[in-house]
mmCIF file of C-alpha atoms in Angstrom:
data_model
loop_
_atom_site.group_PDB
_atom_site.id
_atom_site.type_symbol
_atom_site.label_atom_id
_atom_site.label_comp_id
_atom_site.label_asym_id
_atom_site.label_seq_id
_atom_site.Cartn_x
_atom_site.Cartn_y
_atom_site.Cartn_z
ATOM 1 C CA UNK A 1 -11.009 16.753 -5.988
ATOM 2 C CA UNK A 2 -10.275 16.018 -2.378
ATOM 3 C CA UNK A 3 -7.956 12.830 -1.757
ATOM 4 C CA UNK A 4 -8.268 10.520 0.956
ATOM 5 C CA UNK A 5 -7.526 12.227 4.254
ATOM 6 C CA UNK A 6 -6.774 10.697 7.549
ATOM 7 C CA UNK A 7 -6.463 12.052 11.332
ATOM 8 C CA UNK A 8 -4.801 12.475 13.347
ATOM 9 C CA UNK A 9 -1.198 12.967 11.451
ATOM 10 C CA UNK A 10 0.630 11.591 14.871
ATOM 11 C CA UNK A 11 -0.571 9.770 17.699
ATOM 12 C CA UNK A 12 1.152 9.313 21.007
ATOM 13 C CA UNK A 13 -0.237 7.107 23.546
ATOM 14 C CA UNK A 14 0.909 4.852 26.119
ATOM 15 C CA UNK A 15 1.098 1.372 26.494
ATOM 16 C CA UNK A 16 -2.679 -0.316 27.665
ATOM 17 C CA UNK A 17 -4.671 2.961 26.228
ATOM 18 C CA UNK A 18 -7.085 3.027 23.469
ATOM 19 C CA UNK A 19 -7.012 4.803 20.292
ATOM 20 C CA UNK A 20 -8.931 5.768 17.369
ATOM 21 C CA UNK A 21 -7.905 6.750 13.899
ATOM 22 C CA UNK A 22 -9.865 8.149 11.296
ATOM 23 C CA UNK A 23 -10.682 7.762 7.489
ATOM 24 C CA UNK A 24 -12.111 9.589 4.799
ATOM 25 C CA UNK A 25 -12.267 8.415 1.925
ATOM 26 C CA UNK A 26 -12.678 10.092 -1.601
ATOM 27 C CA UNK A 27 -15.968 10.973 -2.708
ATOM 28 C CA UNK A 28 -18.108 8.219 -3.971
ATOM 29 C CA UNK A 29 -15.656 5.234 -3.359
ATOM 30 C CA UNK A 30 -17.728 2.669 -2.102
ATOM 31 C CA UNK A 31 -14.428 0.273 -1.098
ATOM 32 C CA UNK A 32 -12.194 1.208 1.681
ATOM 33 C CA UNK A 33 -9.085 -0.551 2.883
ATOM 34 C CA UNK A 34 -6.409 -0.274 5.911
ATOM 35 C CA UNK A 35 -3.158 -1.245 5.771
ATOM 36 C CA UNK A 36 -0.559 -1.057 8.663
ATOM 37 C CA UNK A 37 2.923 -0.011 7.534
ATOM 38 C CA UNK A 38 5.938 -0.771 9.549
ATOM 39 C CA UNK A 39 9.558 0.690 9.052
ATOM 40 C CA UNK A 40 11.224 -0.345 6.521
ATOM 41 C CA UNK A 41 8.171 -2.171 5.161
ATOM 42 C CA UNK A 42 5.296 -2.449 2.543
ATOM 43 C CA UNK A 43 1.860 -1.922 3.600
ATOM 44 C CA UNK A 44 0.241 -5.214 4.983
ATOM 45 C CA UNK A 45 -3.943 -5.608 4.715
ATOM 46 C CA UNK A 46 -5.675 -5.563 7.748
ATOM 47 C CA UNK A 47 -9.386 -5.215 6.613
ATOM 48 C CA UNK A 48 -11.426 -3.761 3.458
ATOM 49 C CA UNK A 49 -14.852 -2.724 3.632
ATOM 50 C CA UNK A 50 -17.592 -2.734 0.687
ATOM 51 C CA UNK A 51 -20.119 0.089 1.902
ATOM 52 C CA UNK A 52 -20.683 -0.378 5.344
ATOM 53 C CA UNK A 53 -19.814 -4.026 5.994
ATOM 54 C CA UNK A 54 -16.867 -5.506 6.609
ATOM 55 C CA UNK A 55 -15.939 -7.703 3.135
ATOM 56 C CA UNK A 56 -12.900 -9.095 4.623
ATOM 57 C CA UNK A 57 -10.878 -8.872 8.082
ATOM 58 C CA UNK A 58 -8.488 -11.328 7.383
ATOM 59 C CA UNK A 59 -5.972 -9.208 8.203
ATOM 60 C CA UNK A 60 -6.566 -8.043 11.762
ATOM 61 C CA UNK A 61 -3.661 -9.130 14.089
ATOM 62 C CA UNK A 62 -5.803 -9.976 17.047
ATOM 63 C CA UNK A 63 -9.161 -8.964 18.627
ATOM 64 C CA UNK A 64 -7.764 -5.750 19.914
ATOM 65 C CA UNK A 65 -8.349 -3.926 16.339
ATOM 66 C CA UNK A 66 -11.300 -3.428 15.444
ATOM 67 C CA UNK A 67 -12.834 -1.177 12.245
ATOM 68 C CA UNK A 68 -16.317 0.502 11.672
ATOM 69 C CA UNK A 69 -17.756 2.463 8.833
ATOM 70 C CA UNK A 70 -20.951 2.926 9.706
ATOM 71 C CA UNK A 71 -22.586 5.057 7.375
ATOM 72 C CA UNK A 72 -20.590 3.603 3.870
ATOM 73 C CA UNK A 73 -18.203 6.664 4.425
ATOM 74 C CA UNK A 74 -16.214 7.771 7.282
ATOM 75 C CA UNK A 75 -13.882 4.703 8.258
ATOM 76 C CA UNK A 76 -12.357 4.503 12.056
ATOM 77 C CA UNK A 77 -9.758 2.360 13.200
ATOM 78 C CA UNK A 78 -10.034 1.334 16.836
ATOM 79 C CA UNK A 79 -6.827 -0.416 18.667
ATOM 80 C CA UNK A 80 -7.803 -1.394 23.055
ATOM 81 C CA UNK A 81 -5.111 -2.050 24.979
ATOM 82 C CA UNK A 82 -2.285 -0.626 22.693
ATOM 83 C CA UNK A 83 1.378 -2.498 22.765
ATOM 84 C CA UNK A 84 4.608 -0.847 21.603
ATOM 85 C CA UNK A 85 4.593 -3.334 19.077
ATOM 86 C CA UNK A 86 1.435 -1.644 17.707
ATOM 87 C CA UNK A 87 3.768 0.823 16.417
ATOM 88 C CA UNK A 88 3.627 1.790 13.077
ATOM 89 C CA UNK A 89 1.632 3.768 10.053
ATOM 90 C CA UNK A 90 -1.562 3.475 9.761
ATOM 91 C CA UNK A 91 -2.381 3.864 5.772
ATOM 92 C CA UNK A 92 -6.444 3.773 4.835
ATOM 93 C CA UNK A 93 -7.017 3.738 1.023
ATOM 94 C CA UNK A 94 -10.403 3.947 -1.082
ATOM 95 C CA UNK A 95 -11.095 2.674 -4.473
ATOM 96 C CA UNK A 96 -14.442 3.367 -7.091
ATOM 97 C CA UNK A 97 -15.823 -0.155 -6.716
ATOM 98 C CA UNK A 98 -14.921 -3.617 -5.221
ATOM 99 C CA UNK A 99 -12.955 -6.298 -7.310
ATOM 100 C CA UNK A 100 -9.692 -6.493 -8.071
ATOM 101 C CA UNK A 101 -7.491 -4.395 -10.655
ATOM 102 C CA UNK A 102 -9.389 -1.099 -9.359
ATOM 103 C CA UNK A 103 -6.926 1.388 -8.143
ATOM 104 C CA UNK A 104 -6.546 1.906 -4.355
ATOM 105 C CA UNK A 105 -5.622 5.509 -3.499
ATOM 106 C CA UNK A 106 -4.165 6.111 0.005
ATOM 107 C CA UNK A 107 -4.223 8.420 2.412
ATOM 108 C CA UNK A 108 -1.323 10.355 4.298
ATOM 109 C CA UNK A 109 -1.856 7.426 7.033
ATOM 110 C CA UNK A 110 -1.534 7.911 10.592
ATOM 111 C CA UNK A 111 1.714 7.547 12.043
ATOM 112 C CA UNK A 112 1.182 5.879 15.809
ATOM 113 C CA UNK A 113 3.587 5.807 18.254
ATOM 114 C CA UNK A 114 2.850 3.416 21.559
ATOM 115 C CA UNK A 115 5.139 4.164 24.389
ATOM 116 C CA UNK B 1 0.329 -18.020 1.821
ATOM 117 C CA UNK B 2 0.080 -15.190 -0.530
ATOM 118 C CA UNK B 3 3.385 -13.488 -1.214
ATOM 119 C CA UNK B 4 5.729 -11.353 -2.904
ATOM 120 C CA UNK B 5 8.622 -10.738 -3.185
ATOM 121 C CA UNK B 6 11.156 -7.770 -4.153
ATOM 122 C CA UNK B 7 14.349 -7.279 -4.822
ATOM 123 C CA UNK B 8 16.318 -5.290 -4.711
ATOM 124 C CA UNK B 9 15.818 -3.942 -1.641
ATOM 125 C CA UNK B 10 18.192 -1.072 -2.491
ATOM 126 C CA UNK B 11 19.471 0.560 -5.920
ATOM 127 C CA UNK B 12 21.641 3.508 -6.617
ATOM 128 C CA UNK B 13 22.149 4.470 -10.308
ATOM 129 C CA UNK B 14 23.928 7.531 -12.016
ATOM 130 C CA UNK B 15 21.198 10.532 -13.033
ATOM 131 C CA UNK B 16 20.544 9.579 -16.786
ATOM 132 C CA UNK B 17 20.846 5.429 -16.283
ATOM 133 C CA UNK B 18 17.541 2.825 -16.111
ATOM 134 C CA UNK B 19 16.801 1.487 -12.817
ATOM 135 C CA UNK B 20 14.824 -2.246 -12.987
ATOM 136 C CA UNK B 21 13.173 -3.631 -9.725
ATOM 137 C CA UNK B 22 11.798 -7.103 -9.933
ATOM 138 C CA UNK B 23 9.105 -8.712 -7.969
ATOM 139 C CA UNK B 24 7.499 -12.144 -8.093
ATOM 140 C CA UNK B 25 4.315 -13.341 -6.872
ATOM 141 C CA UNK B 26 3.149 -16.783 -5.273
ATOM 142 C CA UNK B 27 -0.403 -17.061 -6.017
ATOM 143 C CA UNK B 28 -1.190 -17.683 -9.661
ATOM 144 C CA UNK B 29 -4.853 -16.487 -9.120
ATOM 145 C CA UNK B 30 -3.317 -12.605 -9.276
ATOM 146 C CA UNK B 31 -4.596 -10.256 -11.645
ATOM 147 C CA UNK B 32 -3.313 -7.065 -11.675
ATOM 148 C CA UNK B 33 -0.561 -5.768 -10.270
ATOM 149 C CA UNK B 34 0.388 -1.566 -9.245
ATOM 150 C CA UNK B 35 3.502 -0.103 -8.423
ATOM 151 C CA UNK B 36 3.731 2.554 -6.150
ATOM 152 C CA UNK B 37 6.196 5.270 -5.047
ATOM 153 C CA UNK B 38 6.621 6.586 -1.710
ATOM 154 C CA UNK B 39 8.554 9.529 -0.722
ATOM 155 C CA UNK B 40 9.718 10.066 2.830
ATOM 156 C CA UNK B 41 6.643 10.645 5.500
ATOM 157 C CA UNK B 42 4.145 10.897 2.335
ATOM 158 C CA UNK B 43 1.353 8.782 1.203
ATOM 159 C CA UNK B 44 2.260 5.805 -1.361
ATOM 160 C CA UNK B 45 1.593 6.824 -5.507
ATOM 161 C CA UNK B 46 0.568 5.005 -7.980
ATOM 162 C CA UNK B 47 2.730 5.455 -10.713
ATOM 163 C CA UNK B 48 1.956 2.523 -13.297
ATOM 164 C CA UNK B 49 -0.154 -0.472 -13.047
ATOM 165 C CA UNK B 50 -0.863 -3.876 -15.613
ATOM 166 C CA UNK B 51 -3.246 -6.027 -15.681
ATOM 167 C CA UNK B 52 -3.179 -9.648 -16.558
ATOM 168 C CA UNK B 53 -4.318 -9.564 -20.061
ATOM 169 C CA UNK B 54 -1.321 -7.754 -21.696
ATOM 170 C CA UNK B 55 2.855 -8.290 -21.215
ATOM 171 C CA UNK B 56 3.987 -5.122 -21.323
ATOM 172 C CA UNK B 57 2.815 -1.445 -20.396
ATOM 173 C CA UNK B 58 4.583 1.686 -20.506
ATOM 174 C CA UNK B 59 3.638 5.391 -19.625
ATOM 175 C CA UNK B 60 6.777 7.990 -20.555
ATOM 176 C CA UNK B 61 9.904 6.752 -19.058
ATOM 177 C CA UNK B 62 8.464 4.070 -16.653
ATOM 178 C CA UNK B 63 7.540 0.978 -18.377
ATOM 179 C CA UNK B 64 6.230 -2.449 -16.549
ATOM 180 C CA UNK B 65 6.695 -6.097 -18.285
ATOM 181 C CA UNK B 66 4.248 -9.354 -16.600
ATOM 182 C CA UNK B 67 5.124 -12.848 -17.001
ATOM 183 C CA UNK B 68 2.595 -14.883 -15.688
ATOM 184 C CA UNK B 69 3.966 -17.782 -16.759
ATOM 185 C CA UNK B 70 6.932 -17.310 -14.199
ATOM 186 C CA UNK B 71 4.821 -14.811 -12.048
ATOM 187 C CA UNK B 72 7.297 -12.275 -11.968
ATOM 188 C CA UNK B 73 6.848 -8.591 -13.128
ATOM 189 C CA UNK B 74 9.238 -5.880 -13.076
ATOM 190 C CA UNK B 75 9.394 -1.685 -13.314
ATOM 191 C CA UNK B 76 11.684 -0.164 -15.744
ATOM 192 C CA UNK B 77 12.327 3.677 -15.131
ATOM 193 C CA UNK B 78 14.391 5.082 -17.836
ATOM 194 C CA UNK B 79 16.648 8.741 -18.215
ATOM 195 C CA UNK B 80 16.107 8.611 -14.062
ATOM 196 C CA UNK B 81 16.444 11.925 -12.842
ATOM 197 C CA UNK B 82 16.997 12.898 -8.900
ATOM 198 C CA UNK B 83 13.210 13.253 -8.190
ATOM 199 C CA UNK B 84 12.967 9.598 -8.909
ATOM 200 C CA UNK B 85 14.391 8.711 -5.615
ATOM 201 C CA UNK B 86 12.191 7.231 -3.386
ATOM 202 C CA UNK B 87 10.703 3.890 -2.366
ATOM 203 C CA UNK B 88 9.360 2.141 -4.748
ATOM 204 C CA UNK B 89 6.459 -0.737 -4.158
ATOM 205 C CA UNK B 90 5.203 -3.390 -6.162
ATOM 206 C CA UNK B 91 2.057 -4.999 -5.189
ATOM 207 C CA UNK B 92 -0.032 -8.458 -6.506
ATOM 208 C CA UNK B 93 -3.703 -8.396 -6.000
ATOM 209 C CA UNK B 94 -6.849 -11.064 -7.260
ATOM 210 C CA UNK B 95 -10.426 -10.864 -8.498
ATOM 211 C CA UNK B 96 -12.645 -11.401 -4.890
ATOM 212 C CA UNK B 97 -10.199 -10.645 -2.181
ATOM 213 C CA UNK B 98 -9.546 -6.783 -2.647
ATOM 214 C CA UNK B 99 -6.814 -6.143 -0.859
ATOM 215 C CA UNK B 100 -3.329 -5.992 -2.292
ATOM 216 C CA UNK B 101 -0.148 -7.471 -1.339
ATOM 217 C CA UNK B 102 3.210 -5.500 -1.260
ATOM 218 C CA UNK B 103 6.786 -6.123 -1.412
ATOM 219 C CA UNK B 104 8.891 -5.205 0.829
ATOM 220 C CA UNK B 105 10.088 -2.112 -1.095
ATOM 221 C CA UNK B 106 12.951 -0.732 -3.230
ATOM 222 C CA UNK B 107 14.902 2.384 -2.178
ATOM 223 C CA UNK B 108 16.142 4.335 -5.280
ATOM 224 C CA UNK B 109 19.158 6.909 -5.031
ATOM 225 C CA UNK B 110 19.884 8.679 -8.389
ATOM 226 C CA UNK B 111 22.894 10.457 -7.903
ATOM 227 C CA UNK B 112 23.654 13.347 -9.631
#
């Protein structure tokens, strides 16, 4: 079946605009995670949902980011105010059920560039 | 905080030779722990994974080994071949919190 898919690919903005990025997770997967990946570096959390509430935002930098998934599905990623140090891949992954040891399966991610 | 380290951050072997890459996690409370392999620009894959119940897991040529006693756990790719370059990730996660934390990453070269 389908994987997880994310859009855009590439997004270019400038420094102070606001952008959204989107997830879709596989079929059925009730969890979904997003993970920011720098160069050179392993993904790092920055919030998992269980259906459409937000289970844990631990990992959100600052109040600039913020997540939805409104409907238990469809996931979007919202960054106001973008810096260039908001640079980076955006990775969203999906998983059957909550709890740890299920398997998280990621998406392409969304490679953002803030100039 | 929760952490976990990797090393080594790079590793070139001969086509035909084992590659091991060794990580070690801080909080004890882990449970199961996936490694994943990322290829340039494409999305990470998980390639093996082992849960805390059992030392030792192997799938073909990759094989992973847990010590939870010294939280460390480590990826053992045998007869590597040149589509086993790539960067590989190990990652520690725990019943309750979801979300998984990753190393920093292991770049592979086999050279031919």
């Amino acid at each position: 079946g389908a994987g997880v898919s994310q859009t855009p690919s590439n997004k270019v903005t400038e420094k102070g605009k606001y952008v959204e990025l989107r997830c879709d997770p596989i079929s059925g997967h009730t969890a979904l995670y997003w993970y920011r990946q720098s160069l050179g570096q392993g993904p790092e959390f920055l919030i998992y949902f269980q259906g459409t509430g937000a289970a844990d935002d631990s990992g959100l930098p600052n109040d600039r980011f913020f997540a939805v998934r409104p409907e238990g599905s469809v996931s979007t990623l919202k960054i106001q105010r973008t810096e260039r140090g908001d640079s980076a891949v955006y990775l969203c992954a999906s998983s059957p059920a909550a709890g740890g040891g299920e398997t998280q399966y990621f998406g392409p991610g969304t490679r953002l560039l803030v100039l | 905080g929760e952490n976990v380290e990797q090393h080594p951050s790079t590793l070139s072997v001969q086509e035909g030779d084992s590659a091991v890459i060794k990580c070690t996690y801080s909080d004890s409370a882990s449970n199961y722990f996936p490694w994943y392999k990322q290829e340039l620009g494409k999305r990470p894959q998980l390639i093996i994974d082992i849960r805390s119940n059992v030392g030792e897991k192997k799938d073909q040529r990759i094989a992973v080994t847990l010590n939870k006693t010294a939280k460390h756990f480590s990826l053992h790719i045998t007869e590597t071949q040149p589509e086993d370059s790539a960067v590989y990730f190990c990652a520690a996660s725990k019943g309750g919190t979801y979300k998984y934390i990753f190393g920093t990453g292991t770049r592979l070269k086999v050279l031919a």
